PDB file of C-alpha atoms in Angstrom:
ATOM      1  CA  MET A   1      76.968  92.322  90.961  1.00 38.00           C
ATOM      2  CA  SER A   2      78.381  93.521  87.671  1.00 38.00           C
ATOM      3  CA  ALA A   3      80.671  96.547  87.718  1.00 38.00           C
ATOM      4  CA  GLY A   4      80.738  96.831  83.948  1.00 41.00           C
ATOM      5  CA  GLY A   5      78.359  99.828  83.836  1.00 43.00           C
ATOM      6  CA  PRO A   6      80.341 102.208  86.070  1.00 45.00           C
ATOM      7  CA  GLY A   7      83.603 101.021  84.567  1.00 43.00           C
ATOM      8  CA  GLY A   8      82.212 101.832  81.144  1.00 44.00           C
ATOM      9  CA  ALA A   9      81.197 105.278  82.374  1.00 45.00           C
ATOM     10  CA  VAL A  10      84.731 106.071  83.507  1.00 45.00           C
ATOM     11  CA  ALA A  11      86.160 104.717  80.259  1.00 45.00           C
ATOM     12  CA  ALA A  12      83.674 106.771  78.255  1.00 46.00           C
ATOM     13  CA  LEU A  13      84.622 109.891  80.206  1.00 44.00           C
ATOM     14  CA  LEU A  14      88.281 109.292  79.414  1.00 46.00           C
ATOM     15  CA  VAL A  15      87.566 108.724  75.731  1.00 45.00           C
ATOM     16  CA  THR A  16      85.351 111.774  75.307  1.00 45.00           C
ATOM     17  CA  SER A  17      87.756 113.988  77.229  1.00 47.00           C
ATOM     18  CA  THR A  18      90.775 113.183  75.050  1.00 49.00           C
ATOM     19  CA  PRO A  19      91.336 113.507  71.294  1.00 49.00           C
ATOM     20  CA  SER A  20      90.231 110.505  69.229  1.00 52.00           C
ATOM     21  CA  GLY A  21      92.201 108.350  66.810  1.00 52.00           C
ATOM     22  CA  ALA A  22      95.906 107.848  66.357  1.00 58.00           C
ATOM     23  CA  ASP A  23      96.658 111.537  66.840  1.00 62.00           C
ATOM     24  CA  GLY A  24      94.863 111.451  70.185  1.00 61.00           C
ATOM     25  CA  LEU A  25      96.811 108.410  71.379  1.00 64.00           C
ATOM     26  CA  ALA A  26     100.085 109.921  70.174  1.00 69.00           C
ATOM     27  CA  GLY A  27      99.271 113.176  71.937  1.00 67.00           C
ATOM     28  CA  LEU A  28      98.361 111.365  75.135  1.00 66.00           C
ATOM     29  CA  TRP A  29     101.570 109.319  75.046  1.00 72.00           C
ATOM     30  CA  GLU A  30     103.580 112.491  74.466  1.00 74.00           C
ATOM     31  CA  GLN A  31     101.939 114.134  77.488  1.00 72.00           C
ATOM     32  CA  VAL A  32     102.582 111.132  79.732  1.00 75.00           C
ATOM     33  CA  THR A  33     106.215 110.736  78.647  1.00 73.00           C
ATOM     34  CA  THR A  34     107.129 114.432  78.684  1.00 77.00           C
ATOM     35  CA  PRO A  35     108.824 115.454  81.956  1.00 79.00           C
ATOM     36  CA  GLN A  36     107.042 118.217  83.835  1.00 78.00           C
ATOM     37  CA  PRO A  37     108.575 121.064  85.846  1.00 74.00           C
ATOM     38  CA  ALA A  38     109.380 119.856  89.359  1.00 71.00           C
ATOM     39  CA  PRO A  39     108.572 121.820  92.505  1.00 72.00           C
ATOM     40  CA  GLY A  40     111.383 122.824  94.826  1.00 79.00           C
ATOM     41  CA  ARG A  41     112.598 120.436  97.476  1.00 85.00           C
ATOM     42  CA  VAL A  42     110.991 122.606 100.143  1.00 88.00           C
ATOM     43  CA  THR A  43     107.622 122.152  98.449  1.00 88.00           C
ATOM     44  CA  VAL A  44     108.075 118.391  98.335  1.00 92.00           C
ATOM     45  CA  LEU A  45     109.004 118.377 102.030  1.00 93.00           C
ATOM     46  CA  VAL A  46     105.967 120.498 102.901  1.00 95.00           C
ATOM     47  CA  VAL A  47     103.687 118.165 100.942  1.00 96.00           C
ATOM     48  CA  GLY A  48     105.203 115.173 102.732  1.00 96.00           C
ATOM     49  CA  GLY A  49     104.787 116.876 106.097  1.00 97.00           C
ATOM     50  CA  ALA A  50     101.149 117.673 105.335  1.00 97.00           C
ATOM     51  CA  VAL A  51     100.502 114.031 104.412  1.00 98.00           C
ATOM     52  CA  LEU A  52     102.229 112.830 107.578  1.00 97.00           C
ATOM     53  CA  LEU A  53     100.117 115.203 109.667  1.00 97.00           C
ATOM     54  CA  ALA A  54      96.932 114.034 107.936  1.00 96.00           C
ATOM     55  CA  LEU A  55      97.766 110.427 108.822  1.00 96.00           C
ATOM     56  CA  THR A  56      97.776 111.345 112.529  1.00 96.00           C
ATOM     57  CA  VAL A  57      94.275 112.878 112.508  1.00 96.00           C
ATOM     58  CA  PRO A  58      91.755 110.054 113.141  1.00 94.00           C
ATOM     59  CA  PHE A  59      88.918 111.439 110.996  1.00 95.00           C
ATOM     60  CA  VAL A  60      91.207 112.305 108.082  1.00 96.00           C
ATOM     61  CA  TRP A  61      93.033 108.977 108.360  1.00 96.00           C
ATOM     62  CA  HIS A  62      89.719 107.093 108.279  1.00 95.00           C
ATOM     63  CA  LEU A  63      88.702 108.967 105.140  1.00 95.00           C
ATOM     64  CA  LEU A  64      92.037 108.539 103.372  1.00 95.00           C
ATOM     65  CA  ARG A  65      92.330 104.917 104.497  1.00 96.00           C
ATOM     66  CA  HIS A  66      89.828 103.922 101.808  1.00 96.00           C
ATOM     67  CA  GLY A  67      92.390 104.760  99.134  1.00 97.00           C
ATOM     68  CA  LEU A  68      94.967 102.606 100.889  1.00 97.00           C
ATOM     69  CA  THR A  69      92.448  99.753 101.146  1.00 98.00           C
ATOM     70  CA  ILE A  70      91.745  99.915  97.408  1.00 98.00           C
ATOM     71  CA  VAL A  71      95.457  99.503  96.638  1.00 98.00           C
ATOM     72  CA  HIS A  72      95.840  96.863  99.383  1.00 98.00           C
ATOM     73  CA  GLU A  73      93.111  94.746  97.799  1.00 98.00           C
ATOM     74  CA  ALA A  74      94.481  95.403  94.302  1.00 98.00           C
ATOM     75  CA  ALA A  75      97.807  93.931  95.477  1.00 98.00           C
ATOM     76  CA  HIS A  76      96.052  90.804  96.785  1.00 98.00           C
ATOM     77  CA  ALA A  77      94.217  90.475  93.471  1.00 98.00           C
ATOM     78  CA  ALA A  78      97.283  91.033  91.274  1.00 97.00           C
ATOM     79  CA  VAL A  79      99.391  88.448  93.093  1.00 98.00           C
ATOM     80  CA  ALA A  80      96.491  85.982  93.136  1.00 97.00           C
ATOM     81  CA  VAL A  81      96.262  86.189  89.340  1.00 97.00           C
ATOM     82  CA  LEU A  82     100.052  85.924  88.956  1.00 97.00           C
ATOM     83  CA  ALA A  83     100.008  82.850  91.210  1.00 96.00           C
ATOM     84  CA  GLY A  84      97.473  81.175  88.933  1.00 96.00           C
ATOM     85  CA  ARG A  85      94.470  81.641  91.180  1.00 96.00           C
ATOM     86  CA  ARG A  86      91.035  82.592  89.840  1.00 96.00           C
ATOM     87  CA  LEU A  87      89.905  86.017  91.020  1.00 96.00           C
ATOM     88  CA  SER A  88      86.273  86.117  92.196  1.00 95.00           C
ATOM     89  CA  GLY A  89      85.939  89.740  93.290  1.00 96.00           C
ATOM     90  CA  ILE A  90      86.938  92.563  95.604  1.00 97.00           C
ATOM     91  CA  ARG A  91      84.973  94.257  98.387  1.00 97.00           C
ATOM     92  CA  VAL A  92      85.722  97.540 100.181  1.00 97.00           C
ATOM     93  CA  HIS A  93      83.732  98.279 103.338  1.00 97.00           C
ATOM     94  CA  SER A  94      82.770 101.483 105.137  1.00 96.00           C
ATOM     95  CA  ASP A  95      85.011 100.610 108.112  1.00 95.00           C
ATOM     96  CA  THR A  96      87.951 100.722 105.620  1.00 95.00           C
ATOM     97  CA  SER A  97      88.394  96.959 105.709  1.00 95.00           C
ATOM     98  CA  GLY A  98      88.431  95.007 102.469  1.00 96.00           C
ATOM     99  CA  LEU A  99      88.203  91.488 101.100  1.00 96.00           C
ATOM    100  CA  THR A 100      89.625  89.894  97.978  1.00 97.00           C
ATOM    101  CA  VAL A 101      88.252  86.467  97.096  1.00 96.00           C
ATOM    102  CA  SER A 102      90.148  84.098  94.824  1.00 95.00           C
ATOM    103  CA  ARG A 103      89.820  80.428  94.039  1.00 95.00           C
ATOM    104  CA  GLY A 104      92.595  77.875  94.013  1.00 93.00           C
ATOM    105  CA  ARG A 105      94.588  75.723  96.384  1.00 92.00           C
ATOM    106  CA  PRO A 106      93.807  76.722  99.999  1.00 91.00           C
ATOM    107  CA  ARG A 107      97.462  76.348 100.973  1.00 93.00           C
ATOM    108  CA  GLY A 108     100.864  76.517  99.343  1.00 94.00           C
ATOM    109  CA  PRO A 109     103.200  79.249  98.067  1.00 96.00           C
ATOM    110  CA  GLY A 110     100.566  80.862  95.839  1.00 96.00           C
ATOM    111  CA  MET A 111      98.156  81.353  98.710  1.00 97.00           C
ATOM    112  CA  VAL A 112     100.928  82.628 101.005  1.00 97.00           C
ATOM    113  CA  ALA A 113     102.086  85.130  98.393  1.00 98.00           C
ATOM    114  CA  THR A 114      98.511  86.289  97.782  1.00 97.00           C
ATOM    115  CA  VAL A 115      97.849  86.955 101.467  1.00 98.00           C
ATOM    116  CA  ALA A 116     101.272  88.524 102.058  1.00 98.00           C
ATOM    117  CA  ALA A 117     100.938  91.011  99.189  1.00 98.00           C
ATOM    118  CA  GLY A 118      98.324  93.282 100.753  1.00 98.00           C
ATOM    119  CA  TYR A 119     100.197  95.445 103.251  1.00 98.00           C
ATOM    120  CA  PRO A 120     103.357  95.949 101.156  1.00 98.00           C
ATOM    121  CA  GLY A 121     101.198  96.708  98.090  1.00 98.00           C
ATOM    122  CA  PRO A 122     100.710 100.461  98.712  1.00 98.00           C
ATOM    123  CA  ALA A 123     104.419 100.869  99.494  1.00 98.00           C
ATOM    124  CA  VAL A 124     105.355  99.121  96.236  1.00 98.00           C
ATOM    125  CA  LEU A 125     103.027 101.437  94.332  1.00 98.00           C
ATOM    126  CA  GLY A 126     104.516 104.390  96.217  1.00 98.00           C
ATOM    127  CA  VAL A 127     108.052 103.398  95.197  1.00 97.00           C
ATOM    128  CA  ALA A 128     106.969 103.025  91.557  1.00 97.00           C
ATOM    129  CA  ALA A 129     105.391 106.485  91.734  1.00 96.00           C
ATOM    130  CA  ALA A 130     108.518 107.939  93.381  1.00 95.00           C
ATOM    131  CA  TRP A 131     110.673 106.474  90.591  1.00 94.00           C
ATOM    132  CA  LEU A 132     108.450 108.085  87.964  1.00 93.00           C
ATOM    133  CA  LEU A 133     108.442 111.391  89.813  1.00 91.00           C
ATOM    134  CA  SER A 134     112.231 111.281  90.142  1.00 88.00           C
ATOM    135  CA  ARG A 135     112.285 111.489  86.355  1.00 89.00           C
ATOM    136  CA  GLY A 136     109.630 114.192  86.124  1.00 88.00           C
ATOM    137  CA  TYR A 137     106.720 112.013  85.030  1.00 92.00           C
ATOM    138  CA  ALA A 138     104.031 113.355  87.345  1.00 92.00           C
ATOM    139  CA  LEU A 139     101.315 112.770  84.751  1.00 93.00           C
ATOM    140  CA  GLY A 140     102.560 109.207  84.356  1.00 93.00           C
ATOM    141  CA  VAL A 141     102.009 108.698  88.101  1.00 95.00           C
ATOM    142  CA  LEU A 142      98.416 109.895  87.823  1.00 96.00           C
ATOM    143  CA  TRP A 143      97.707 107.630  84.852  1.00 94.00           C
ATOM    144  CA  LEU A 144      99.271 104.686  86.699  1.00 95.00           C
ATOM    145  CA  LEU A 145      96.986 105.274  89.678  1.00 97.00           C
ATOM    146  CA  LEU A 146      93.993 105.694  87.392  1.00 95.00           C
ATOM    147  CA  LEU A 147      94.790 102.375  85.735  1.00 95.00           C
ATOM    148  CA  VAL A 148      94.869 100.664  89.142  1.00 97.00           C
ATOM    149  CA  VAL A 149      91.499 102.194  90.061  1.00 97.00           C
ATOM    150  CA  VAL A 150      89.857 101.135  86.793  1.00 95.00           C
ATOM    151  CA  LEU A 151      91.138  97.547  87.142  1.00 96.00           C
ATOM    152  CA  VAL A 152      89.801  97.380  90.711  1.00 97.00           C
ATOM    153  CA  LEU A 153      86.500  98.848  89.556  1.00 96.00           C
ATOM    154  CA  LEU A 154      86.012  95.901  87.209  1.00 96.00           C
ATOM    155  CA  GLN A 155      86.268  93.482  90.157  1.00 96.00           C
ATOM    156  CA  ILE A 156      84.239  95.340  92.809  1.00 97.00           C
ATOM    157  CA  ARG A 157      81.373  93.259  94.168  1.00 95.00           C
ATOM    158  CA  ASN A 158      79.659  95.491  96.761  1.00 96.00           C
ATOM    159  CA  TRP A 159      77.889  98.848  96.570  1.00 97.00           C
ATOM    160  CA  TYR A 160      79.992 100.729  99.102  1.00 97.00           C
ATOM    161  CA  GLY A 161      83.168  99.575  97.397  1.00 96.00           C
ATOM    162  CA  LEU A 162      81.725 100.656  94.050  1.00 96.00           C
ATOM    163  CA  TRP A 163      81.058 104.143  95.445  1.00 96.00           C
ATOM    164  CA  ALA A 164      84.529 104.414  97.029  1.00 96.00           C
ATOM    165  CA  VAL A 165      86.335 103.337  93.862  1.00 97.00           C
ATOM    166  CA  LEU A 166      84.221 105.562  91.612  1.00 96.00           C
ATOM    167  CA  VAL A 167      84.849 108.648  93.770  1.00 96.00           C
ATOM    168  CA  SER A 168      88.581 107.916  93.764  1.00 96.00           C
ATOM    169  CA  GLY A 169      88.575 107.393  90.006  1.00 96.00           C
ATOM    170  CA  LEU A 170      86.623 110.531  89.203  1.00 96.00           C
ATOM    171  CA  ALA A 171      88.922 112.623  91.408  1.00 96.00           C
ATOM    172  CA  LEU A 172      91.925 111.232  89.544  1.00 96.00           C
ATOM    173  CA  VAL A 173      90.243 111.874  86.186  1.00 95.00           C
ATOM    174  CA  ALA A 174      89.598 115.506  87.135  1.00 96.00           C
ATOM    175  CA  VAL A 175      93.224 116.126  88.151  1.00 95.00           C
ATOM    176  CA  THR A 176      94.686 114.133  85.263  1.00 93.00           C
ATOM    177  CA  LEU A 177      92.676 115.743  82.493  1.00 91.00           C
ATOM    178  CA  TRP A 178      91.969 119.294  83.641  1.00 93.00           C
ATOM    179  CA  ALA A 179      94.344 120.440  86.400  1.00 93.00           C
ATOM    180  CA  PRO A 180      97.359 122.656  85.544  1.00 92.00           C
ATOM    181  CA  ALA A 181     100.737 120.914  85.336  1.00 89.00           C
ATOM    182  CA  GLN A 182     101.902 122.437  88.642  1.00 90.00           C
ATOM    183  CA  VAL A 183      98.834 121.086  90.433  1.00 93.00           C
ATOM    184  CA  GLN A 184      99.270 117.663  88.836  1.00 93.00           C
ATOM    185  CA  THR A 185     102.858 117.514  90.082  1.00 93.00           C
ATOM    186  CA  VAL A 186     101.932 118.478  93.645  1.00 94.00           C
ATOM    187  CA  VAL A 187      99.010 116.018  93.712  1.00 96.00           C
ATOM    188  CA  ALA A 188     101.226 113.236  92.342  1.00 96.00           C
ATOM    189  CA  ALA A 189     103.839 113.983  95.015  1.00 96.00           C
ATOM    190  CA  GLY A 190     101.144 114.015  97.723  1.00 97.00           C
ATOM    191  CA  LEU A 191      99.723 110.673  96.611  1.00 98.00           C
ATOM    192  CA  THR A 192     103.212 109.174  96.444  1.00 97.00           C
ATOM    193  CA  TRP A 193     103.952 110.292 100.005  1.00 98.00           C
ATOM    194  CA  PHE A 194     100.544 108.979 101.071  1.00 98.00           C
ATOM    195  CA  PHE A 195     101.245 105.452  99.843  1.00 98.00           C
ATOM    196  CA  LEU A 196     104.805 105.447 101.196  1.00 98.00           C
ATOM    197  CA  LEU A 197     103.828 106.791 104.632  1.00 98.00           C
ATOM    198  CA  GLY A 198     100.412 105.179 104.827  1.00 98.00           C
ATOM    199  CA  ALA A 199     101.684 101.627 104.280  1.00 98.00           C
ATOM    200  CA  PRO A 200     103.588 101.319 107.608  1.00 98.00           C
ATOM    201  CA  ARG A 201     100.811 103.291 109.337  1.00 97.00           C
ATOM    202  CA  ALA A 202      98.336 100.612 108.229  1.00 97.00           C
ATOM    203  CA  VAL A 203     100.597  97.823 109.528  1.00 98.00           C
ATOM    204  CA  LEU A 204     100.770  99.476 112.946  1.00 97.00           C
ATOM    205  CA  GLU A 205      96.994  99.884 112.932  1.00 96.00           C
ATOM    206  CA  MET A 206      96.603  96.182 112.173  1.00 97.00           C
ATOM    207  CA  GLN A 207      98.807  95.285 115.136  1.00 96.00           C
ATOM    208  CA  VAL A 208      96.778  97.522 117.464  1.00 95.00           C
ATOM    209  CA  GLN A 209      93.580  95.845 116.284  1.00 94.00           C
ATOM    210  CA  ARG A 210      95.146  92.408 116.764  1.00 94.00           C
ATOM    211  CA  SER A 211      96.097  93.283 120.348  1.00 92.00           C
ATOM    212  CA  ARG A 212      92.569  94.448 121.138  1.00 91.00           C
ATOM    213  CA  LEU A 213      91.095  91.331 119.566  1.00 90.00           C
ATOM    214  CA  ARG A 214      93.438  89.071 121.512  1.00 87.00           C
ATOM    215  CA  ARG A 215      92.403  90.702 124.805  1.00 87.00           C
ATOM    216  CA  ARG A 216      88.776  89.972 123.948  1.00 88.00           C
ATOM    217  CA  GLY A 217      89.573  86.393 123.001  1.00 84.00           C
ATOM    218  CA  GLY A 218      88.493  86.883 119.395  1.00 85.00           C
ATOM    219  CA  ARG A 219      89.764  85.097 116.304  1.00 88.00           C
ATOM    220  CA  ASP A 220      92.639  86.774 114.462  1.00 90.00           C
ATOM    221  CA  GLU A 221      91.562  87.107 110.824  1.00 91.00           C
ATOM    222  CA  SER A 222      94.122  89.768 109.883  1.00 95.00           C
ATOM    223  CA  ASP A 223      96.579  89.089 107.077  1.00 97.00           C
ATOM    224  CA  ALA A 224      99.256  88.346 109.690  1.00 97.00           C
ATOM    225  CA  GLY A 225      96.916  85.915 111.446  1.00 96.00           C
ATOM    226  CA  LEU A 226      96.048  84.154 108.192  1.00 96.00           C
ATOM    227  CA  LEU A 227      99.725  83.881 107.298  1.00 97.00           C
ATOM    228  CA  ALA A 228     100.461  82.408 110.716  1.00 96.00           C
ATOM    229  CA  GLY A 229      97.927  79.674 109.995  1.00 96.00           C
ATOM    230  CA  LEU A 230      99.335  79.044 106.529  1.00 96.00           C
ATOM    231  CA  THR A 231     103.031  79.017 107.464  1.00 97.00           C
ATOM    232  CA  HIS A 232     103.143  78.223 111.218  1.00 94.00           C
ATOM    233  CA  VAL A 233     105.264  81.381 111.602  1.00 97.00           C
ATOM    234  CA  PRO A 234     103.919  83.548 114.474  1.00 96.00           C
ATOM    235  CA  ALA A 235     101.748  86.434 113.355  1.00 97.00           C
ATOM    236  CA  ILE A 236     103.883  88.985 115.201  1.00 97.00           C
ATOM    237  CA  LEU A 237     106.845  87.984 113.013  1.00 98.00           C
ATOM    238  CA  TRP A 238     104.749  88.639 109.919  1.00 98.00           C
ATOM    239  CA  VAL A 239     103.873  92.060 111.338  1.00 98.00           C
ATOM    240  CA  GLY A 240     107.608  92.679 111.702  1.00 98.00           C
ATOM    241  CA  VAL A 241     108.231  91.575 108.112  1.00 98.00           C
ATOM    242  CA  PHE A 242     105.530  93.941 106.862  1.00 98.00           C
ATOM    243  CA  LEU A 243     107.035  96.835 108.831  1.00 98.00           C
ATOM    244  CA  LEU A 244     110.553  96.103 107.565  1.00 98.00           C
ATOM    245  CA  VAL A 245     109.425  95.899 103.946  1.00 98.00           C
ATOM    246  CA  CYS A 246     107.265  99.027 104.133  1.00 98.00           C
ATOM    247  CA  GLY A 247     109.990 100.901 106.024  1.00 98.00           C
ATOM    248  CA  ALA A 248     112.634  99.970 103.460  1.00 98.00           C
ATOM    249  CA  LEU A 249     110.387 101.021 100.588  1.00 98.00           C
ATOM    250  CA  LEU A 250     109.595 104.296 102.382  1.00 98.00           C
ATOM    251  CA  ALA A 251     113.331 105.007 102.723  1.00 97.00           C
ATOM    252  CA  LEU A 252     113.955 104.207  99.048  1.00 96.00           C
ATOM    253  CA  GLY A 253     110.972 106.161  97.761  1.00 96.00           C
ATOM    254  CA  GLY A 254     111.708 109.112 100.036  1.00 95.00           C
ATOM    255  CA  ALA A 255     115.321 109.190  98.852  1.00 93.00           C
ATOM    256  CA  TRP A 256     114.175 109.291  95.241  1.00 93.00           C
ATOM    257  CA  LEU A 257     111.659 112.048  95.959  1.00 91.00           C
ATOM    258  CA  LEU A 258     114.085 114.283  97.833  1.00 89.00           C
ATOM    259  CA  ALA A 259     117.239 113.700  95.816  1.00 82.00           C
ATOM    260  CA  VAL A 260     115.910 114.705  92.417  1.00 61.00           C
ATOM    261  CA  TRP A 261     114.060 117.929  93.093  1.00 57.00           C
ATOM    262  CA  PRO A 262     116.104 121.120  92.668  1.00 55.00           C
ATOM    263  CA  VAL A 263     116.639 123.143  95.830  1.00 49.00           C
ATOM    264  CA  ALA A 264     114.025 125.937  95.965  1.00 47.00           C
TER     265      ALA A 264
END
């Protein structure tokens, strides 16, 4: 399935919603690189608390989990390309699972890195967003996320995934182009907290699913299970590695978020 049509629609929306020519690009760059007023630390804490609460509500978590899956699969895809593998496509499913298919050697460091990249991916993006926010570049965070969504859109190979990525992209376009600066900053902070907090939440969810599958005698096809087969390191140790990495990135990103905002 070709995703060129929808991707072109998003690109066209961006082009028609911003000034054209060199002046338009210069104006856009100035907007992205101009620091925006930061909310008080209390506001940032409240936003983080709201995100944390949302992650504990099953229905809300299931809905938001699609965004985490998109970034998870984007991380698989990015590392696959960096490792010299040929990317074949990305799928996002209604149960919030995903699949990134790449071609290359079935074993070796490149394959291990590709499989291992998924769960830390959202936390890495969250840290990058926290770094930008720590310098006041809330609009830069939104454009970074929009870039990730557009790149994933070009590789989507199923209809549900196409819908999920398009909805995410259009929501980001609306906030990026038309929301007031204060709203953009709060949304950027909320999304940053979501990726930082959601990454370890997803690892724990994977472990719960692995435990249930093991009790039923099923085959472990999680990232940890695949890595166990590739490296002969037990899957539970890979789960621990994922948790340590995501936890460390959460601590770093949270420190950046909370240290830079002025006290309200």
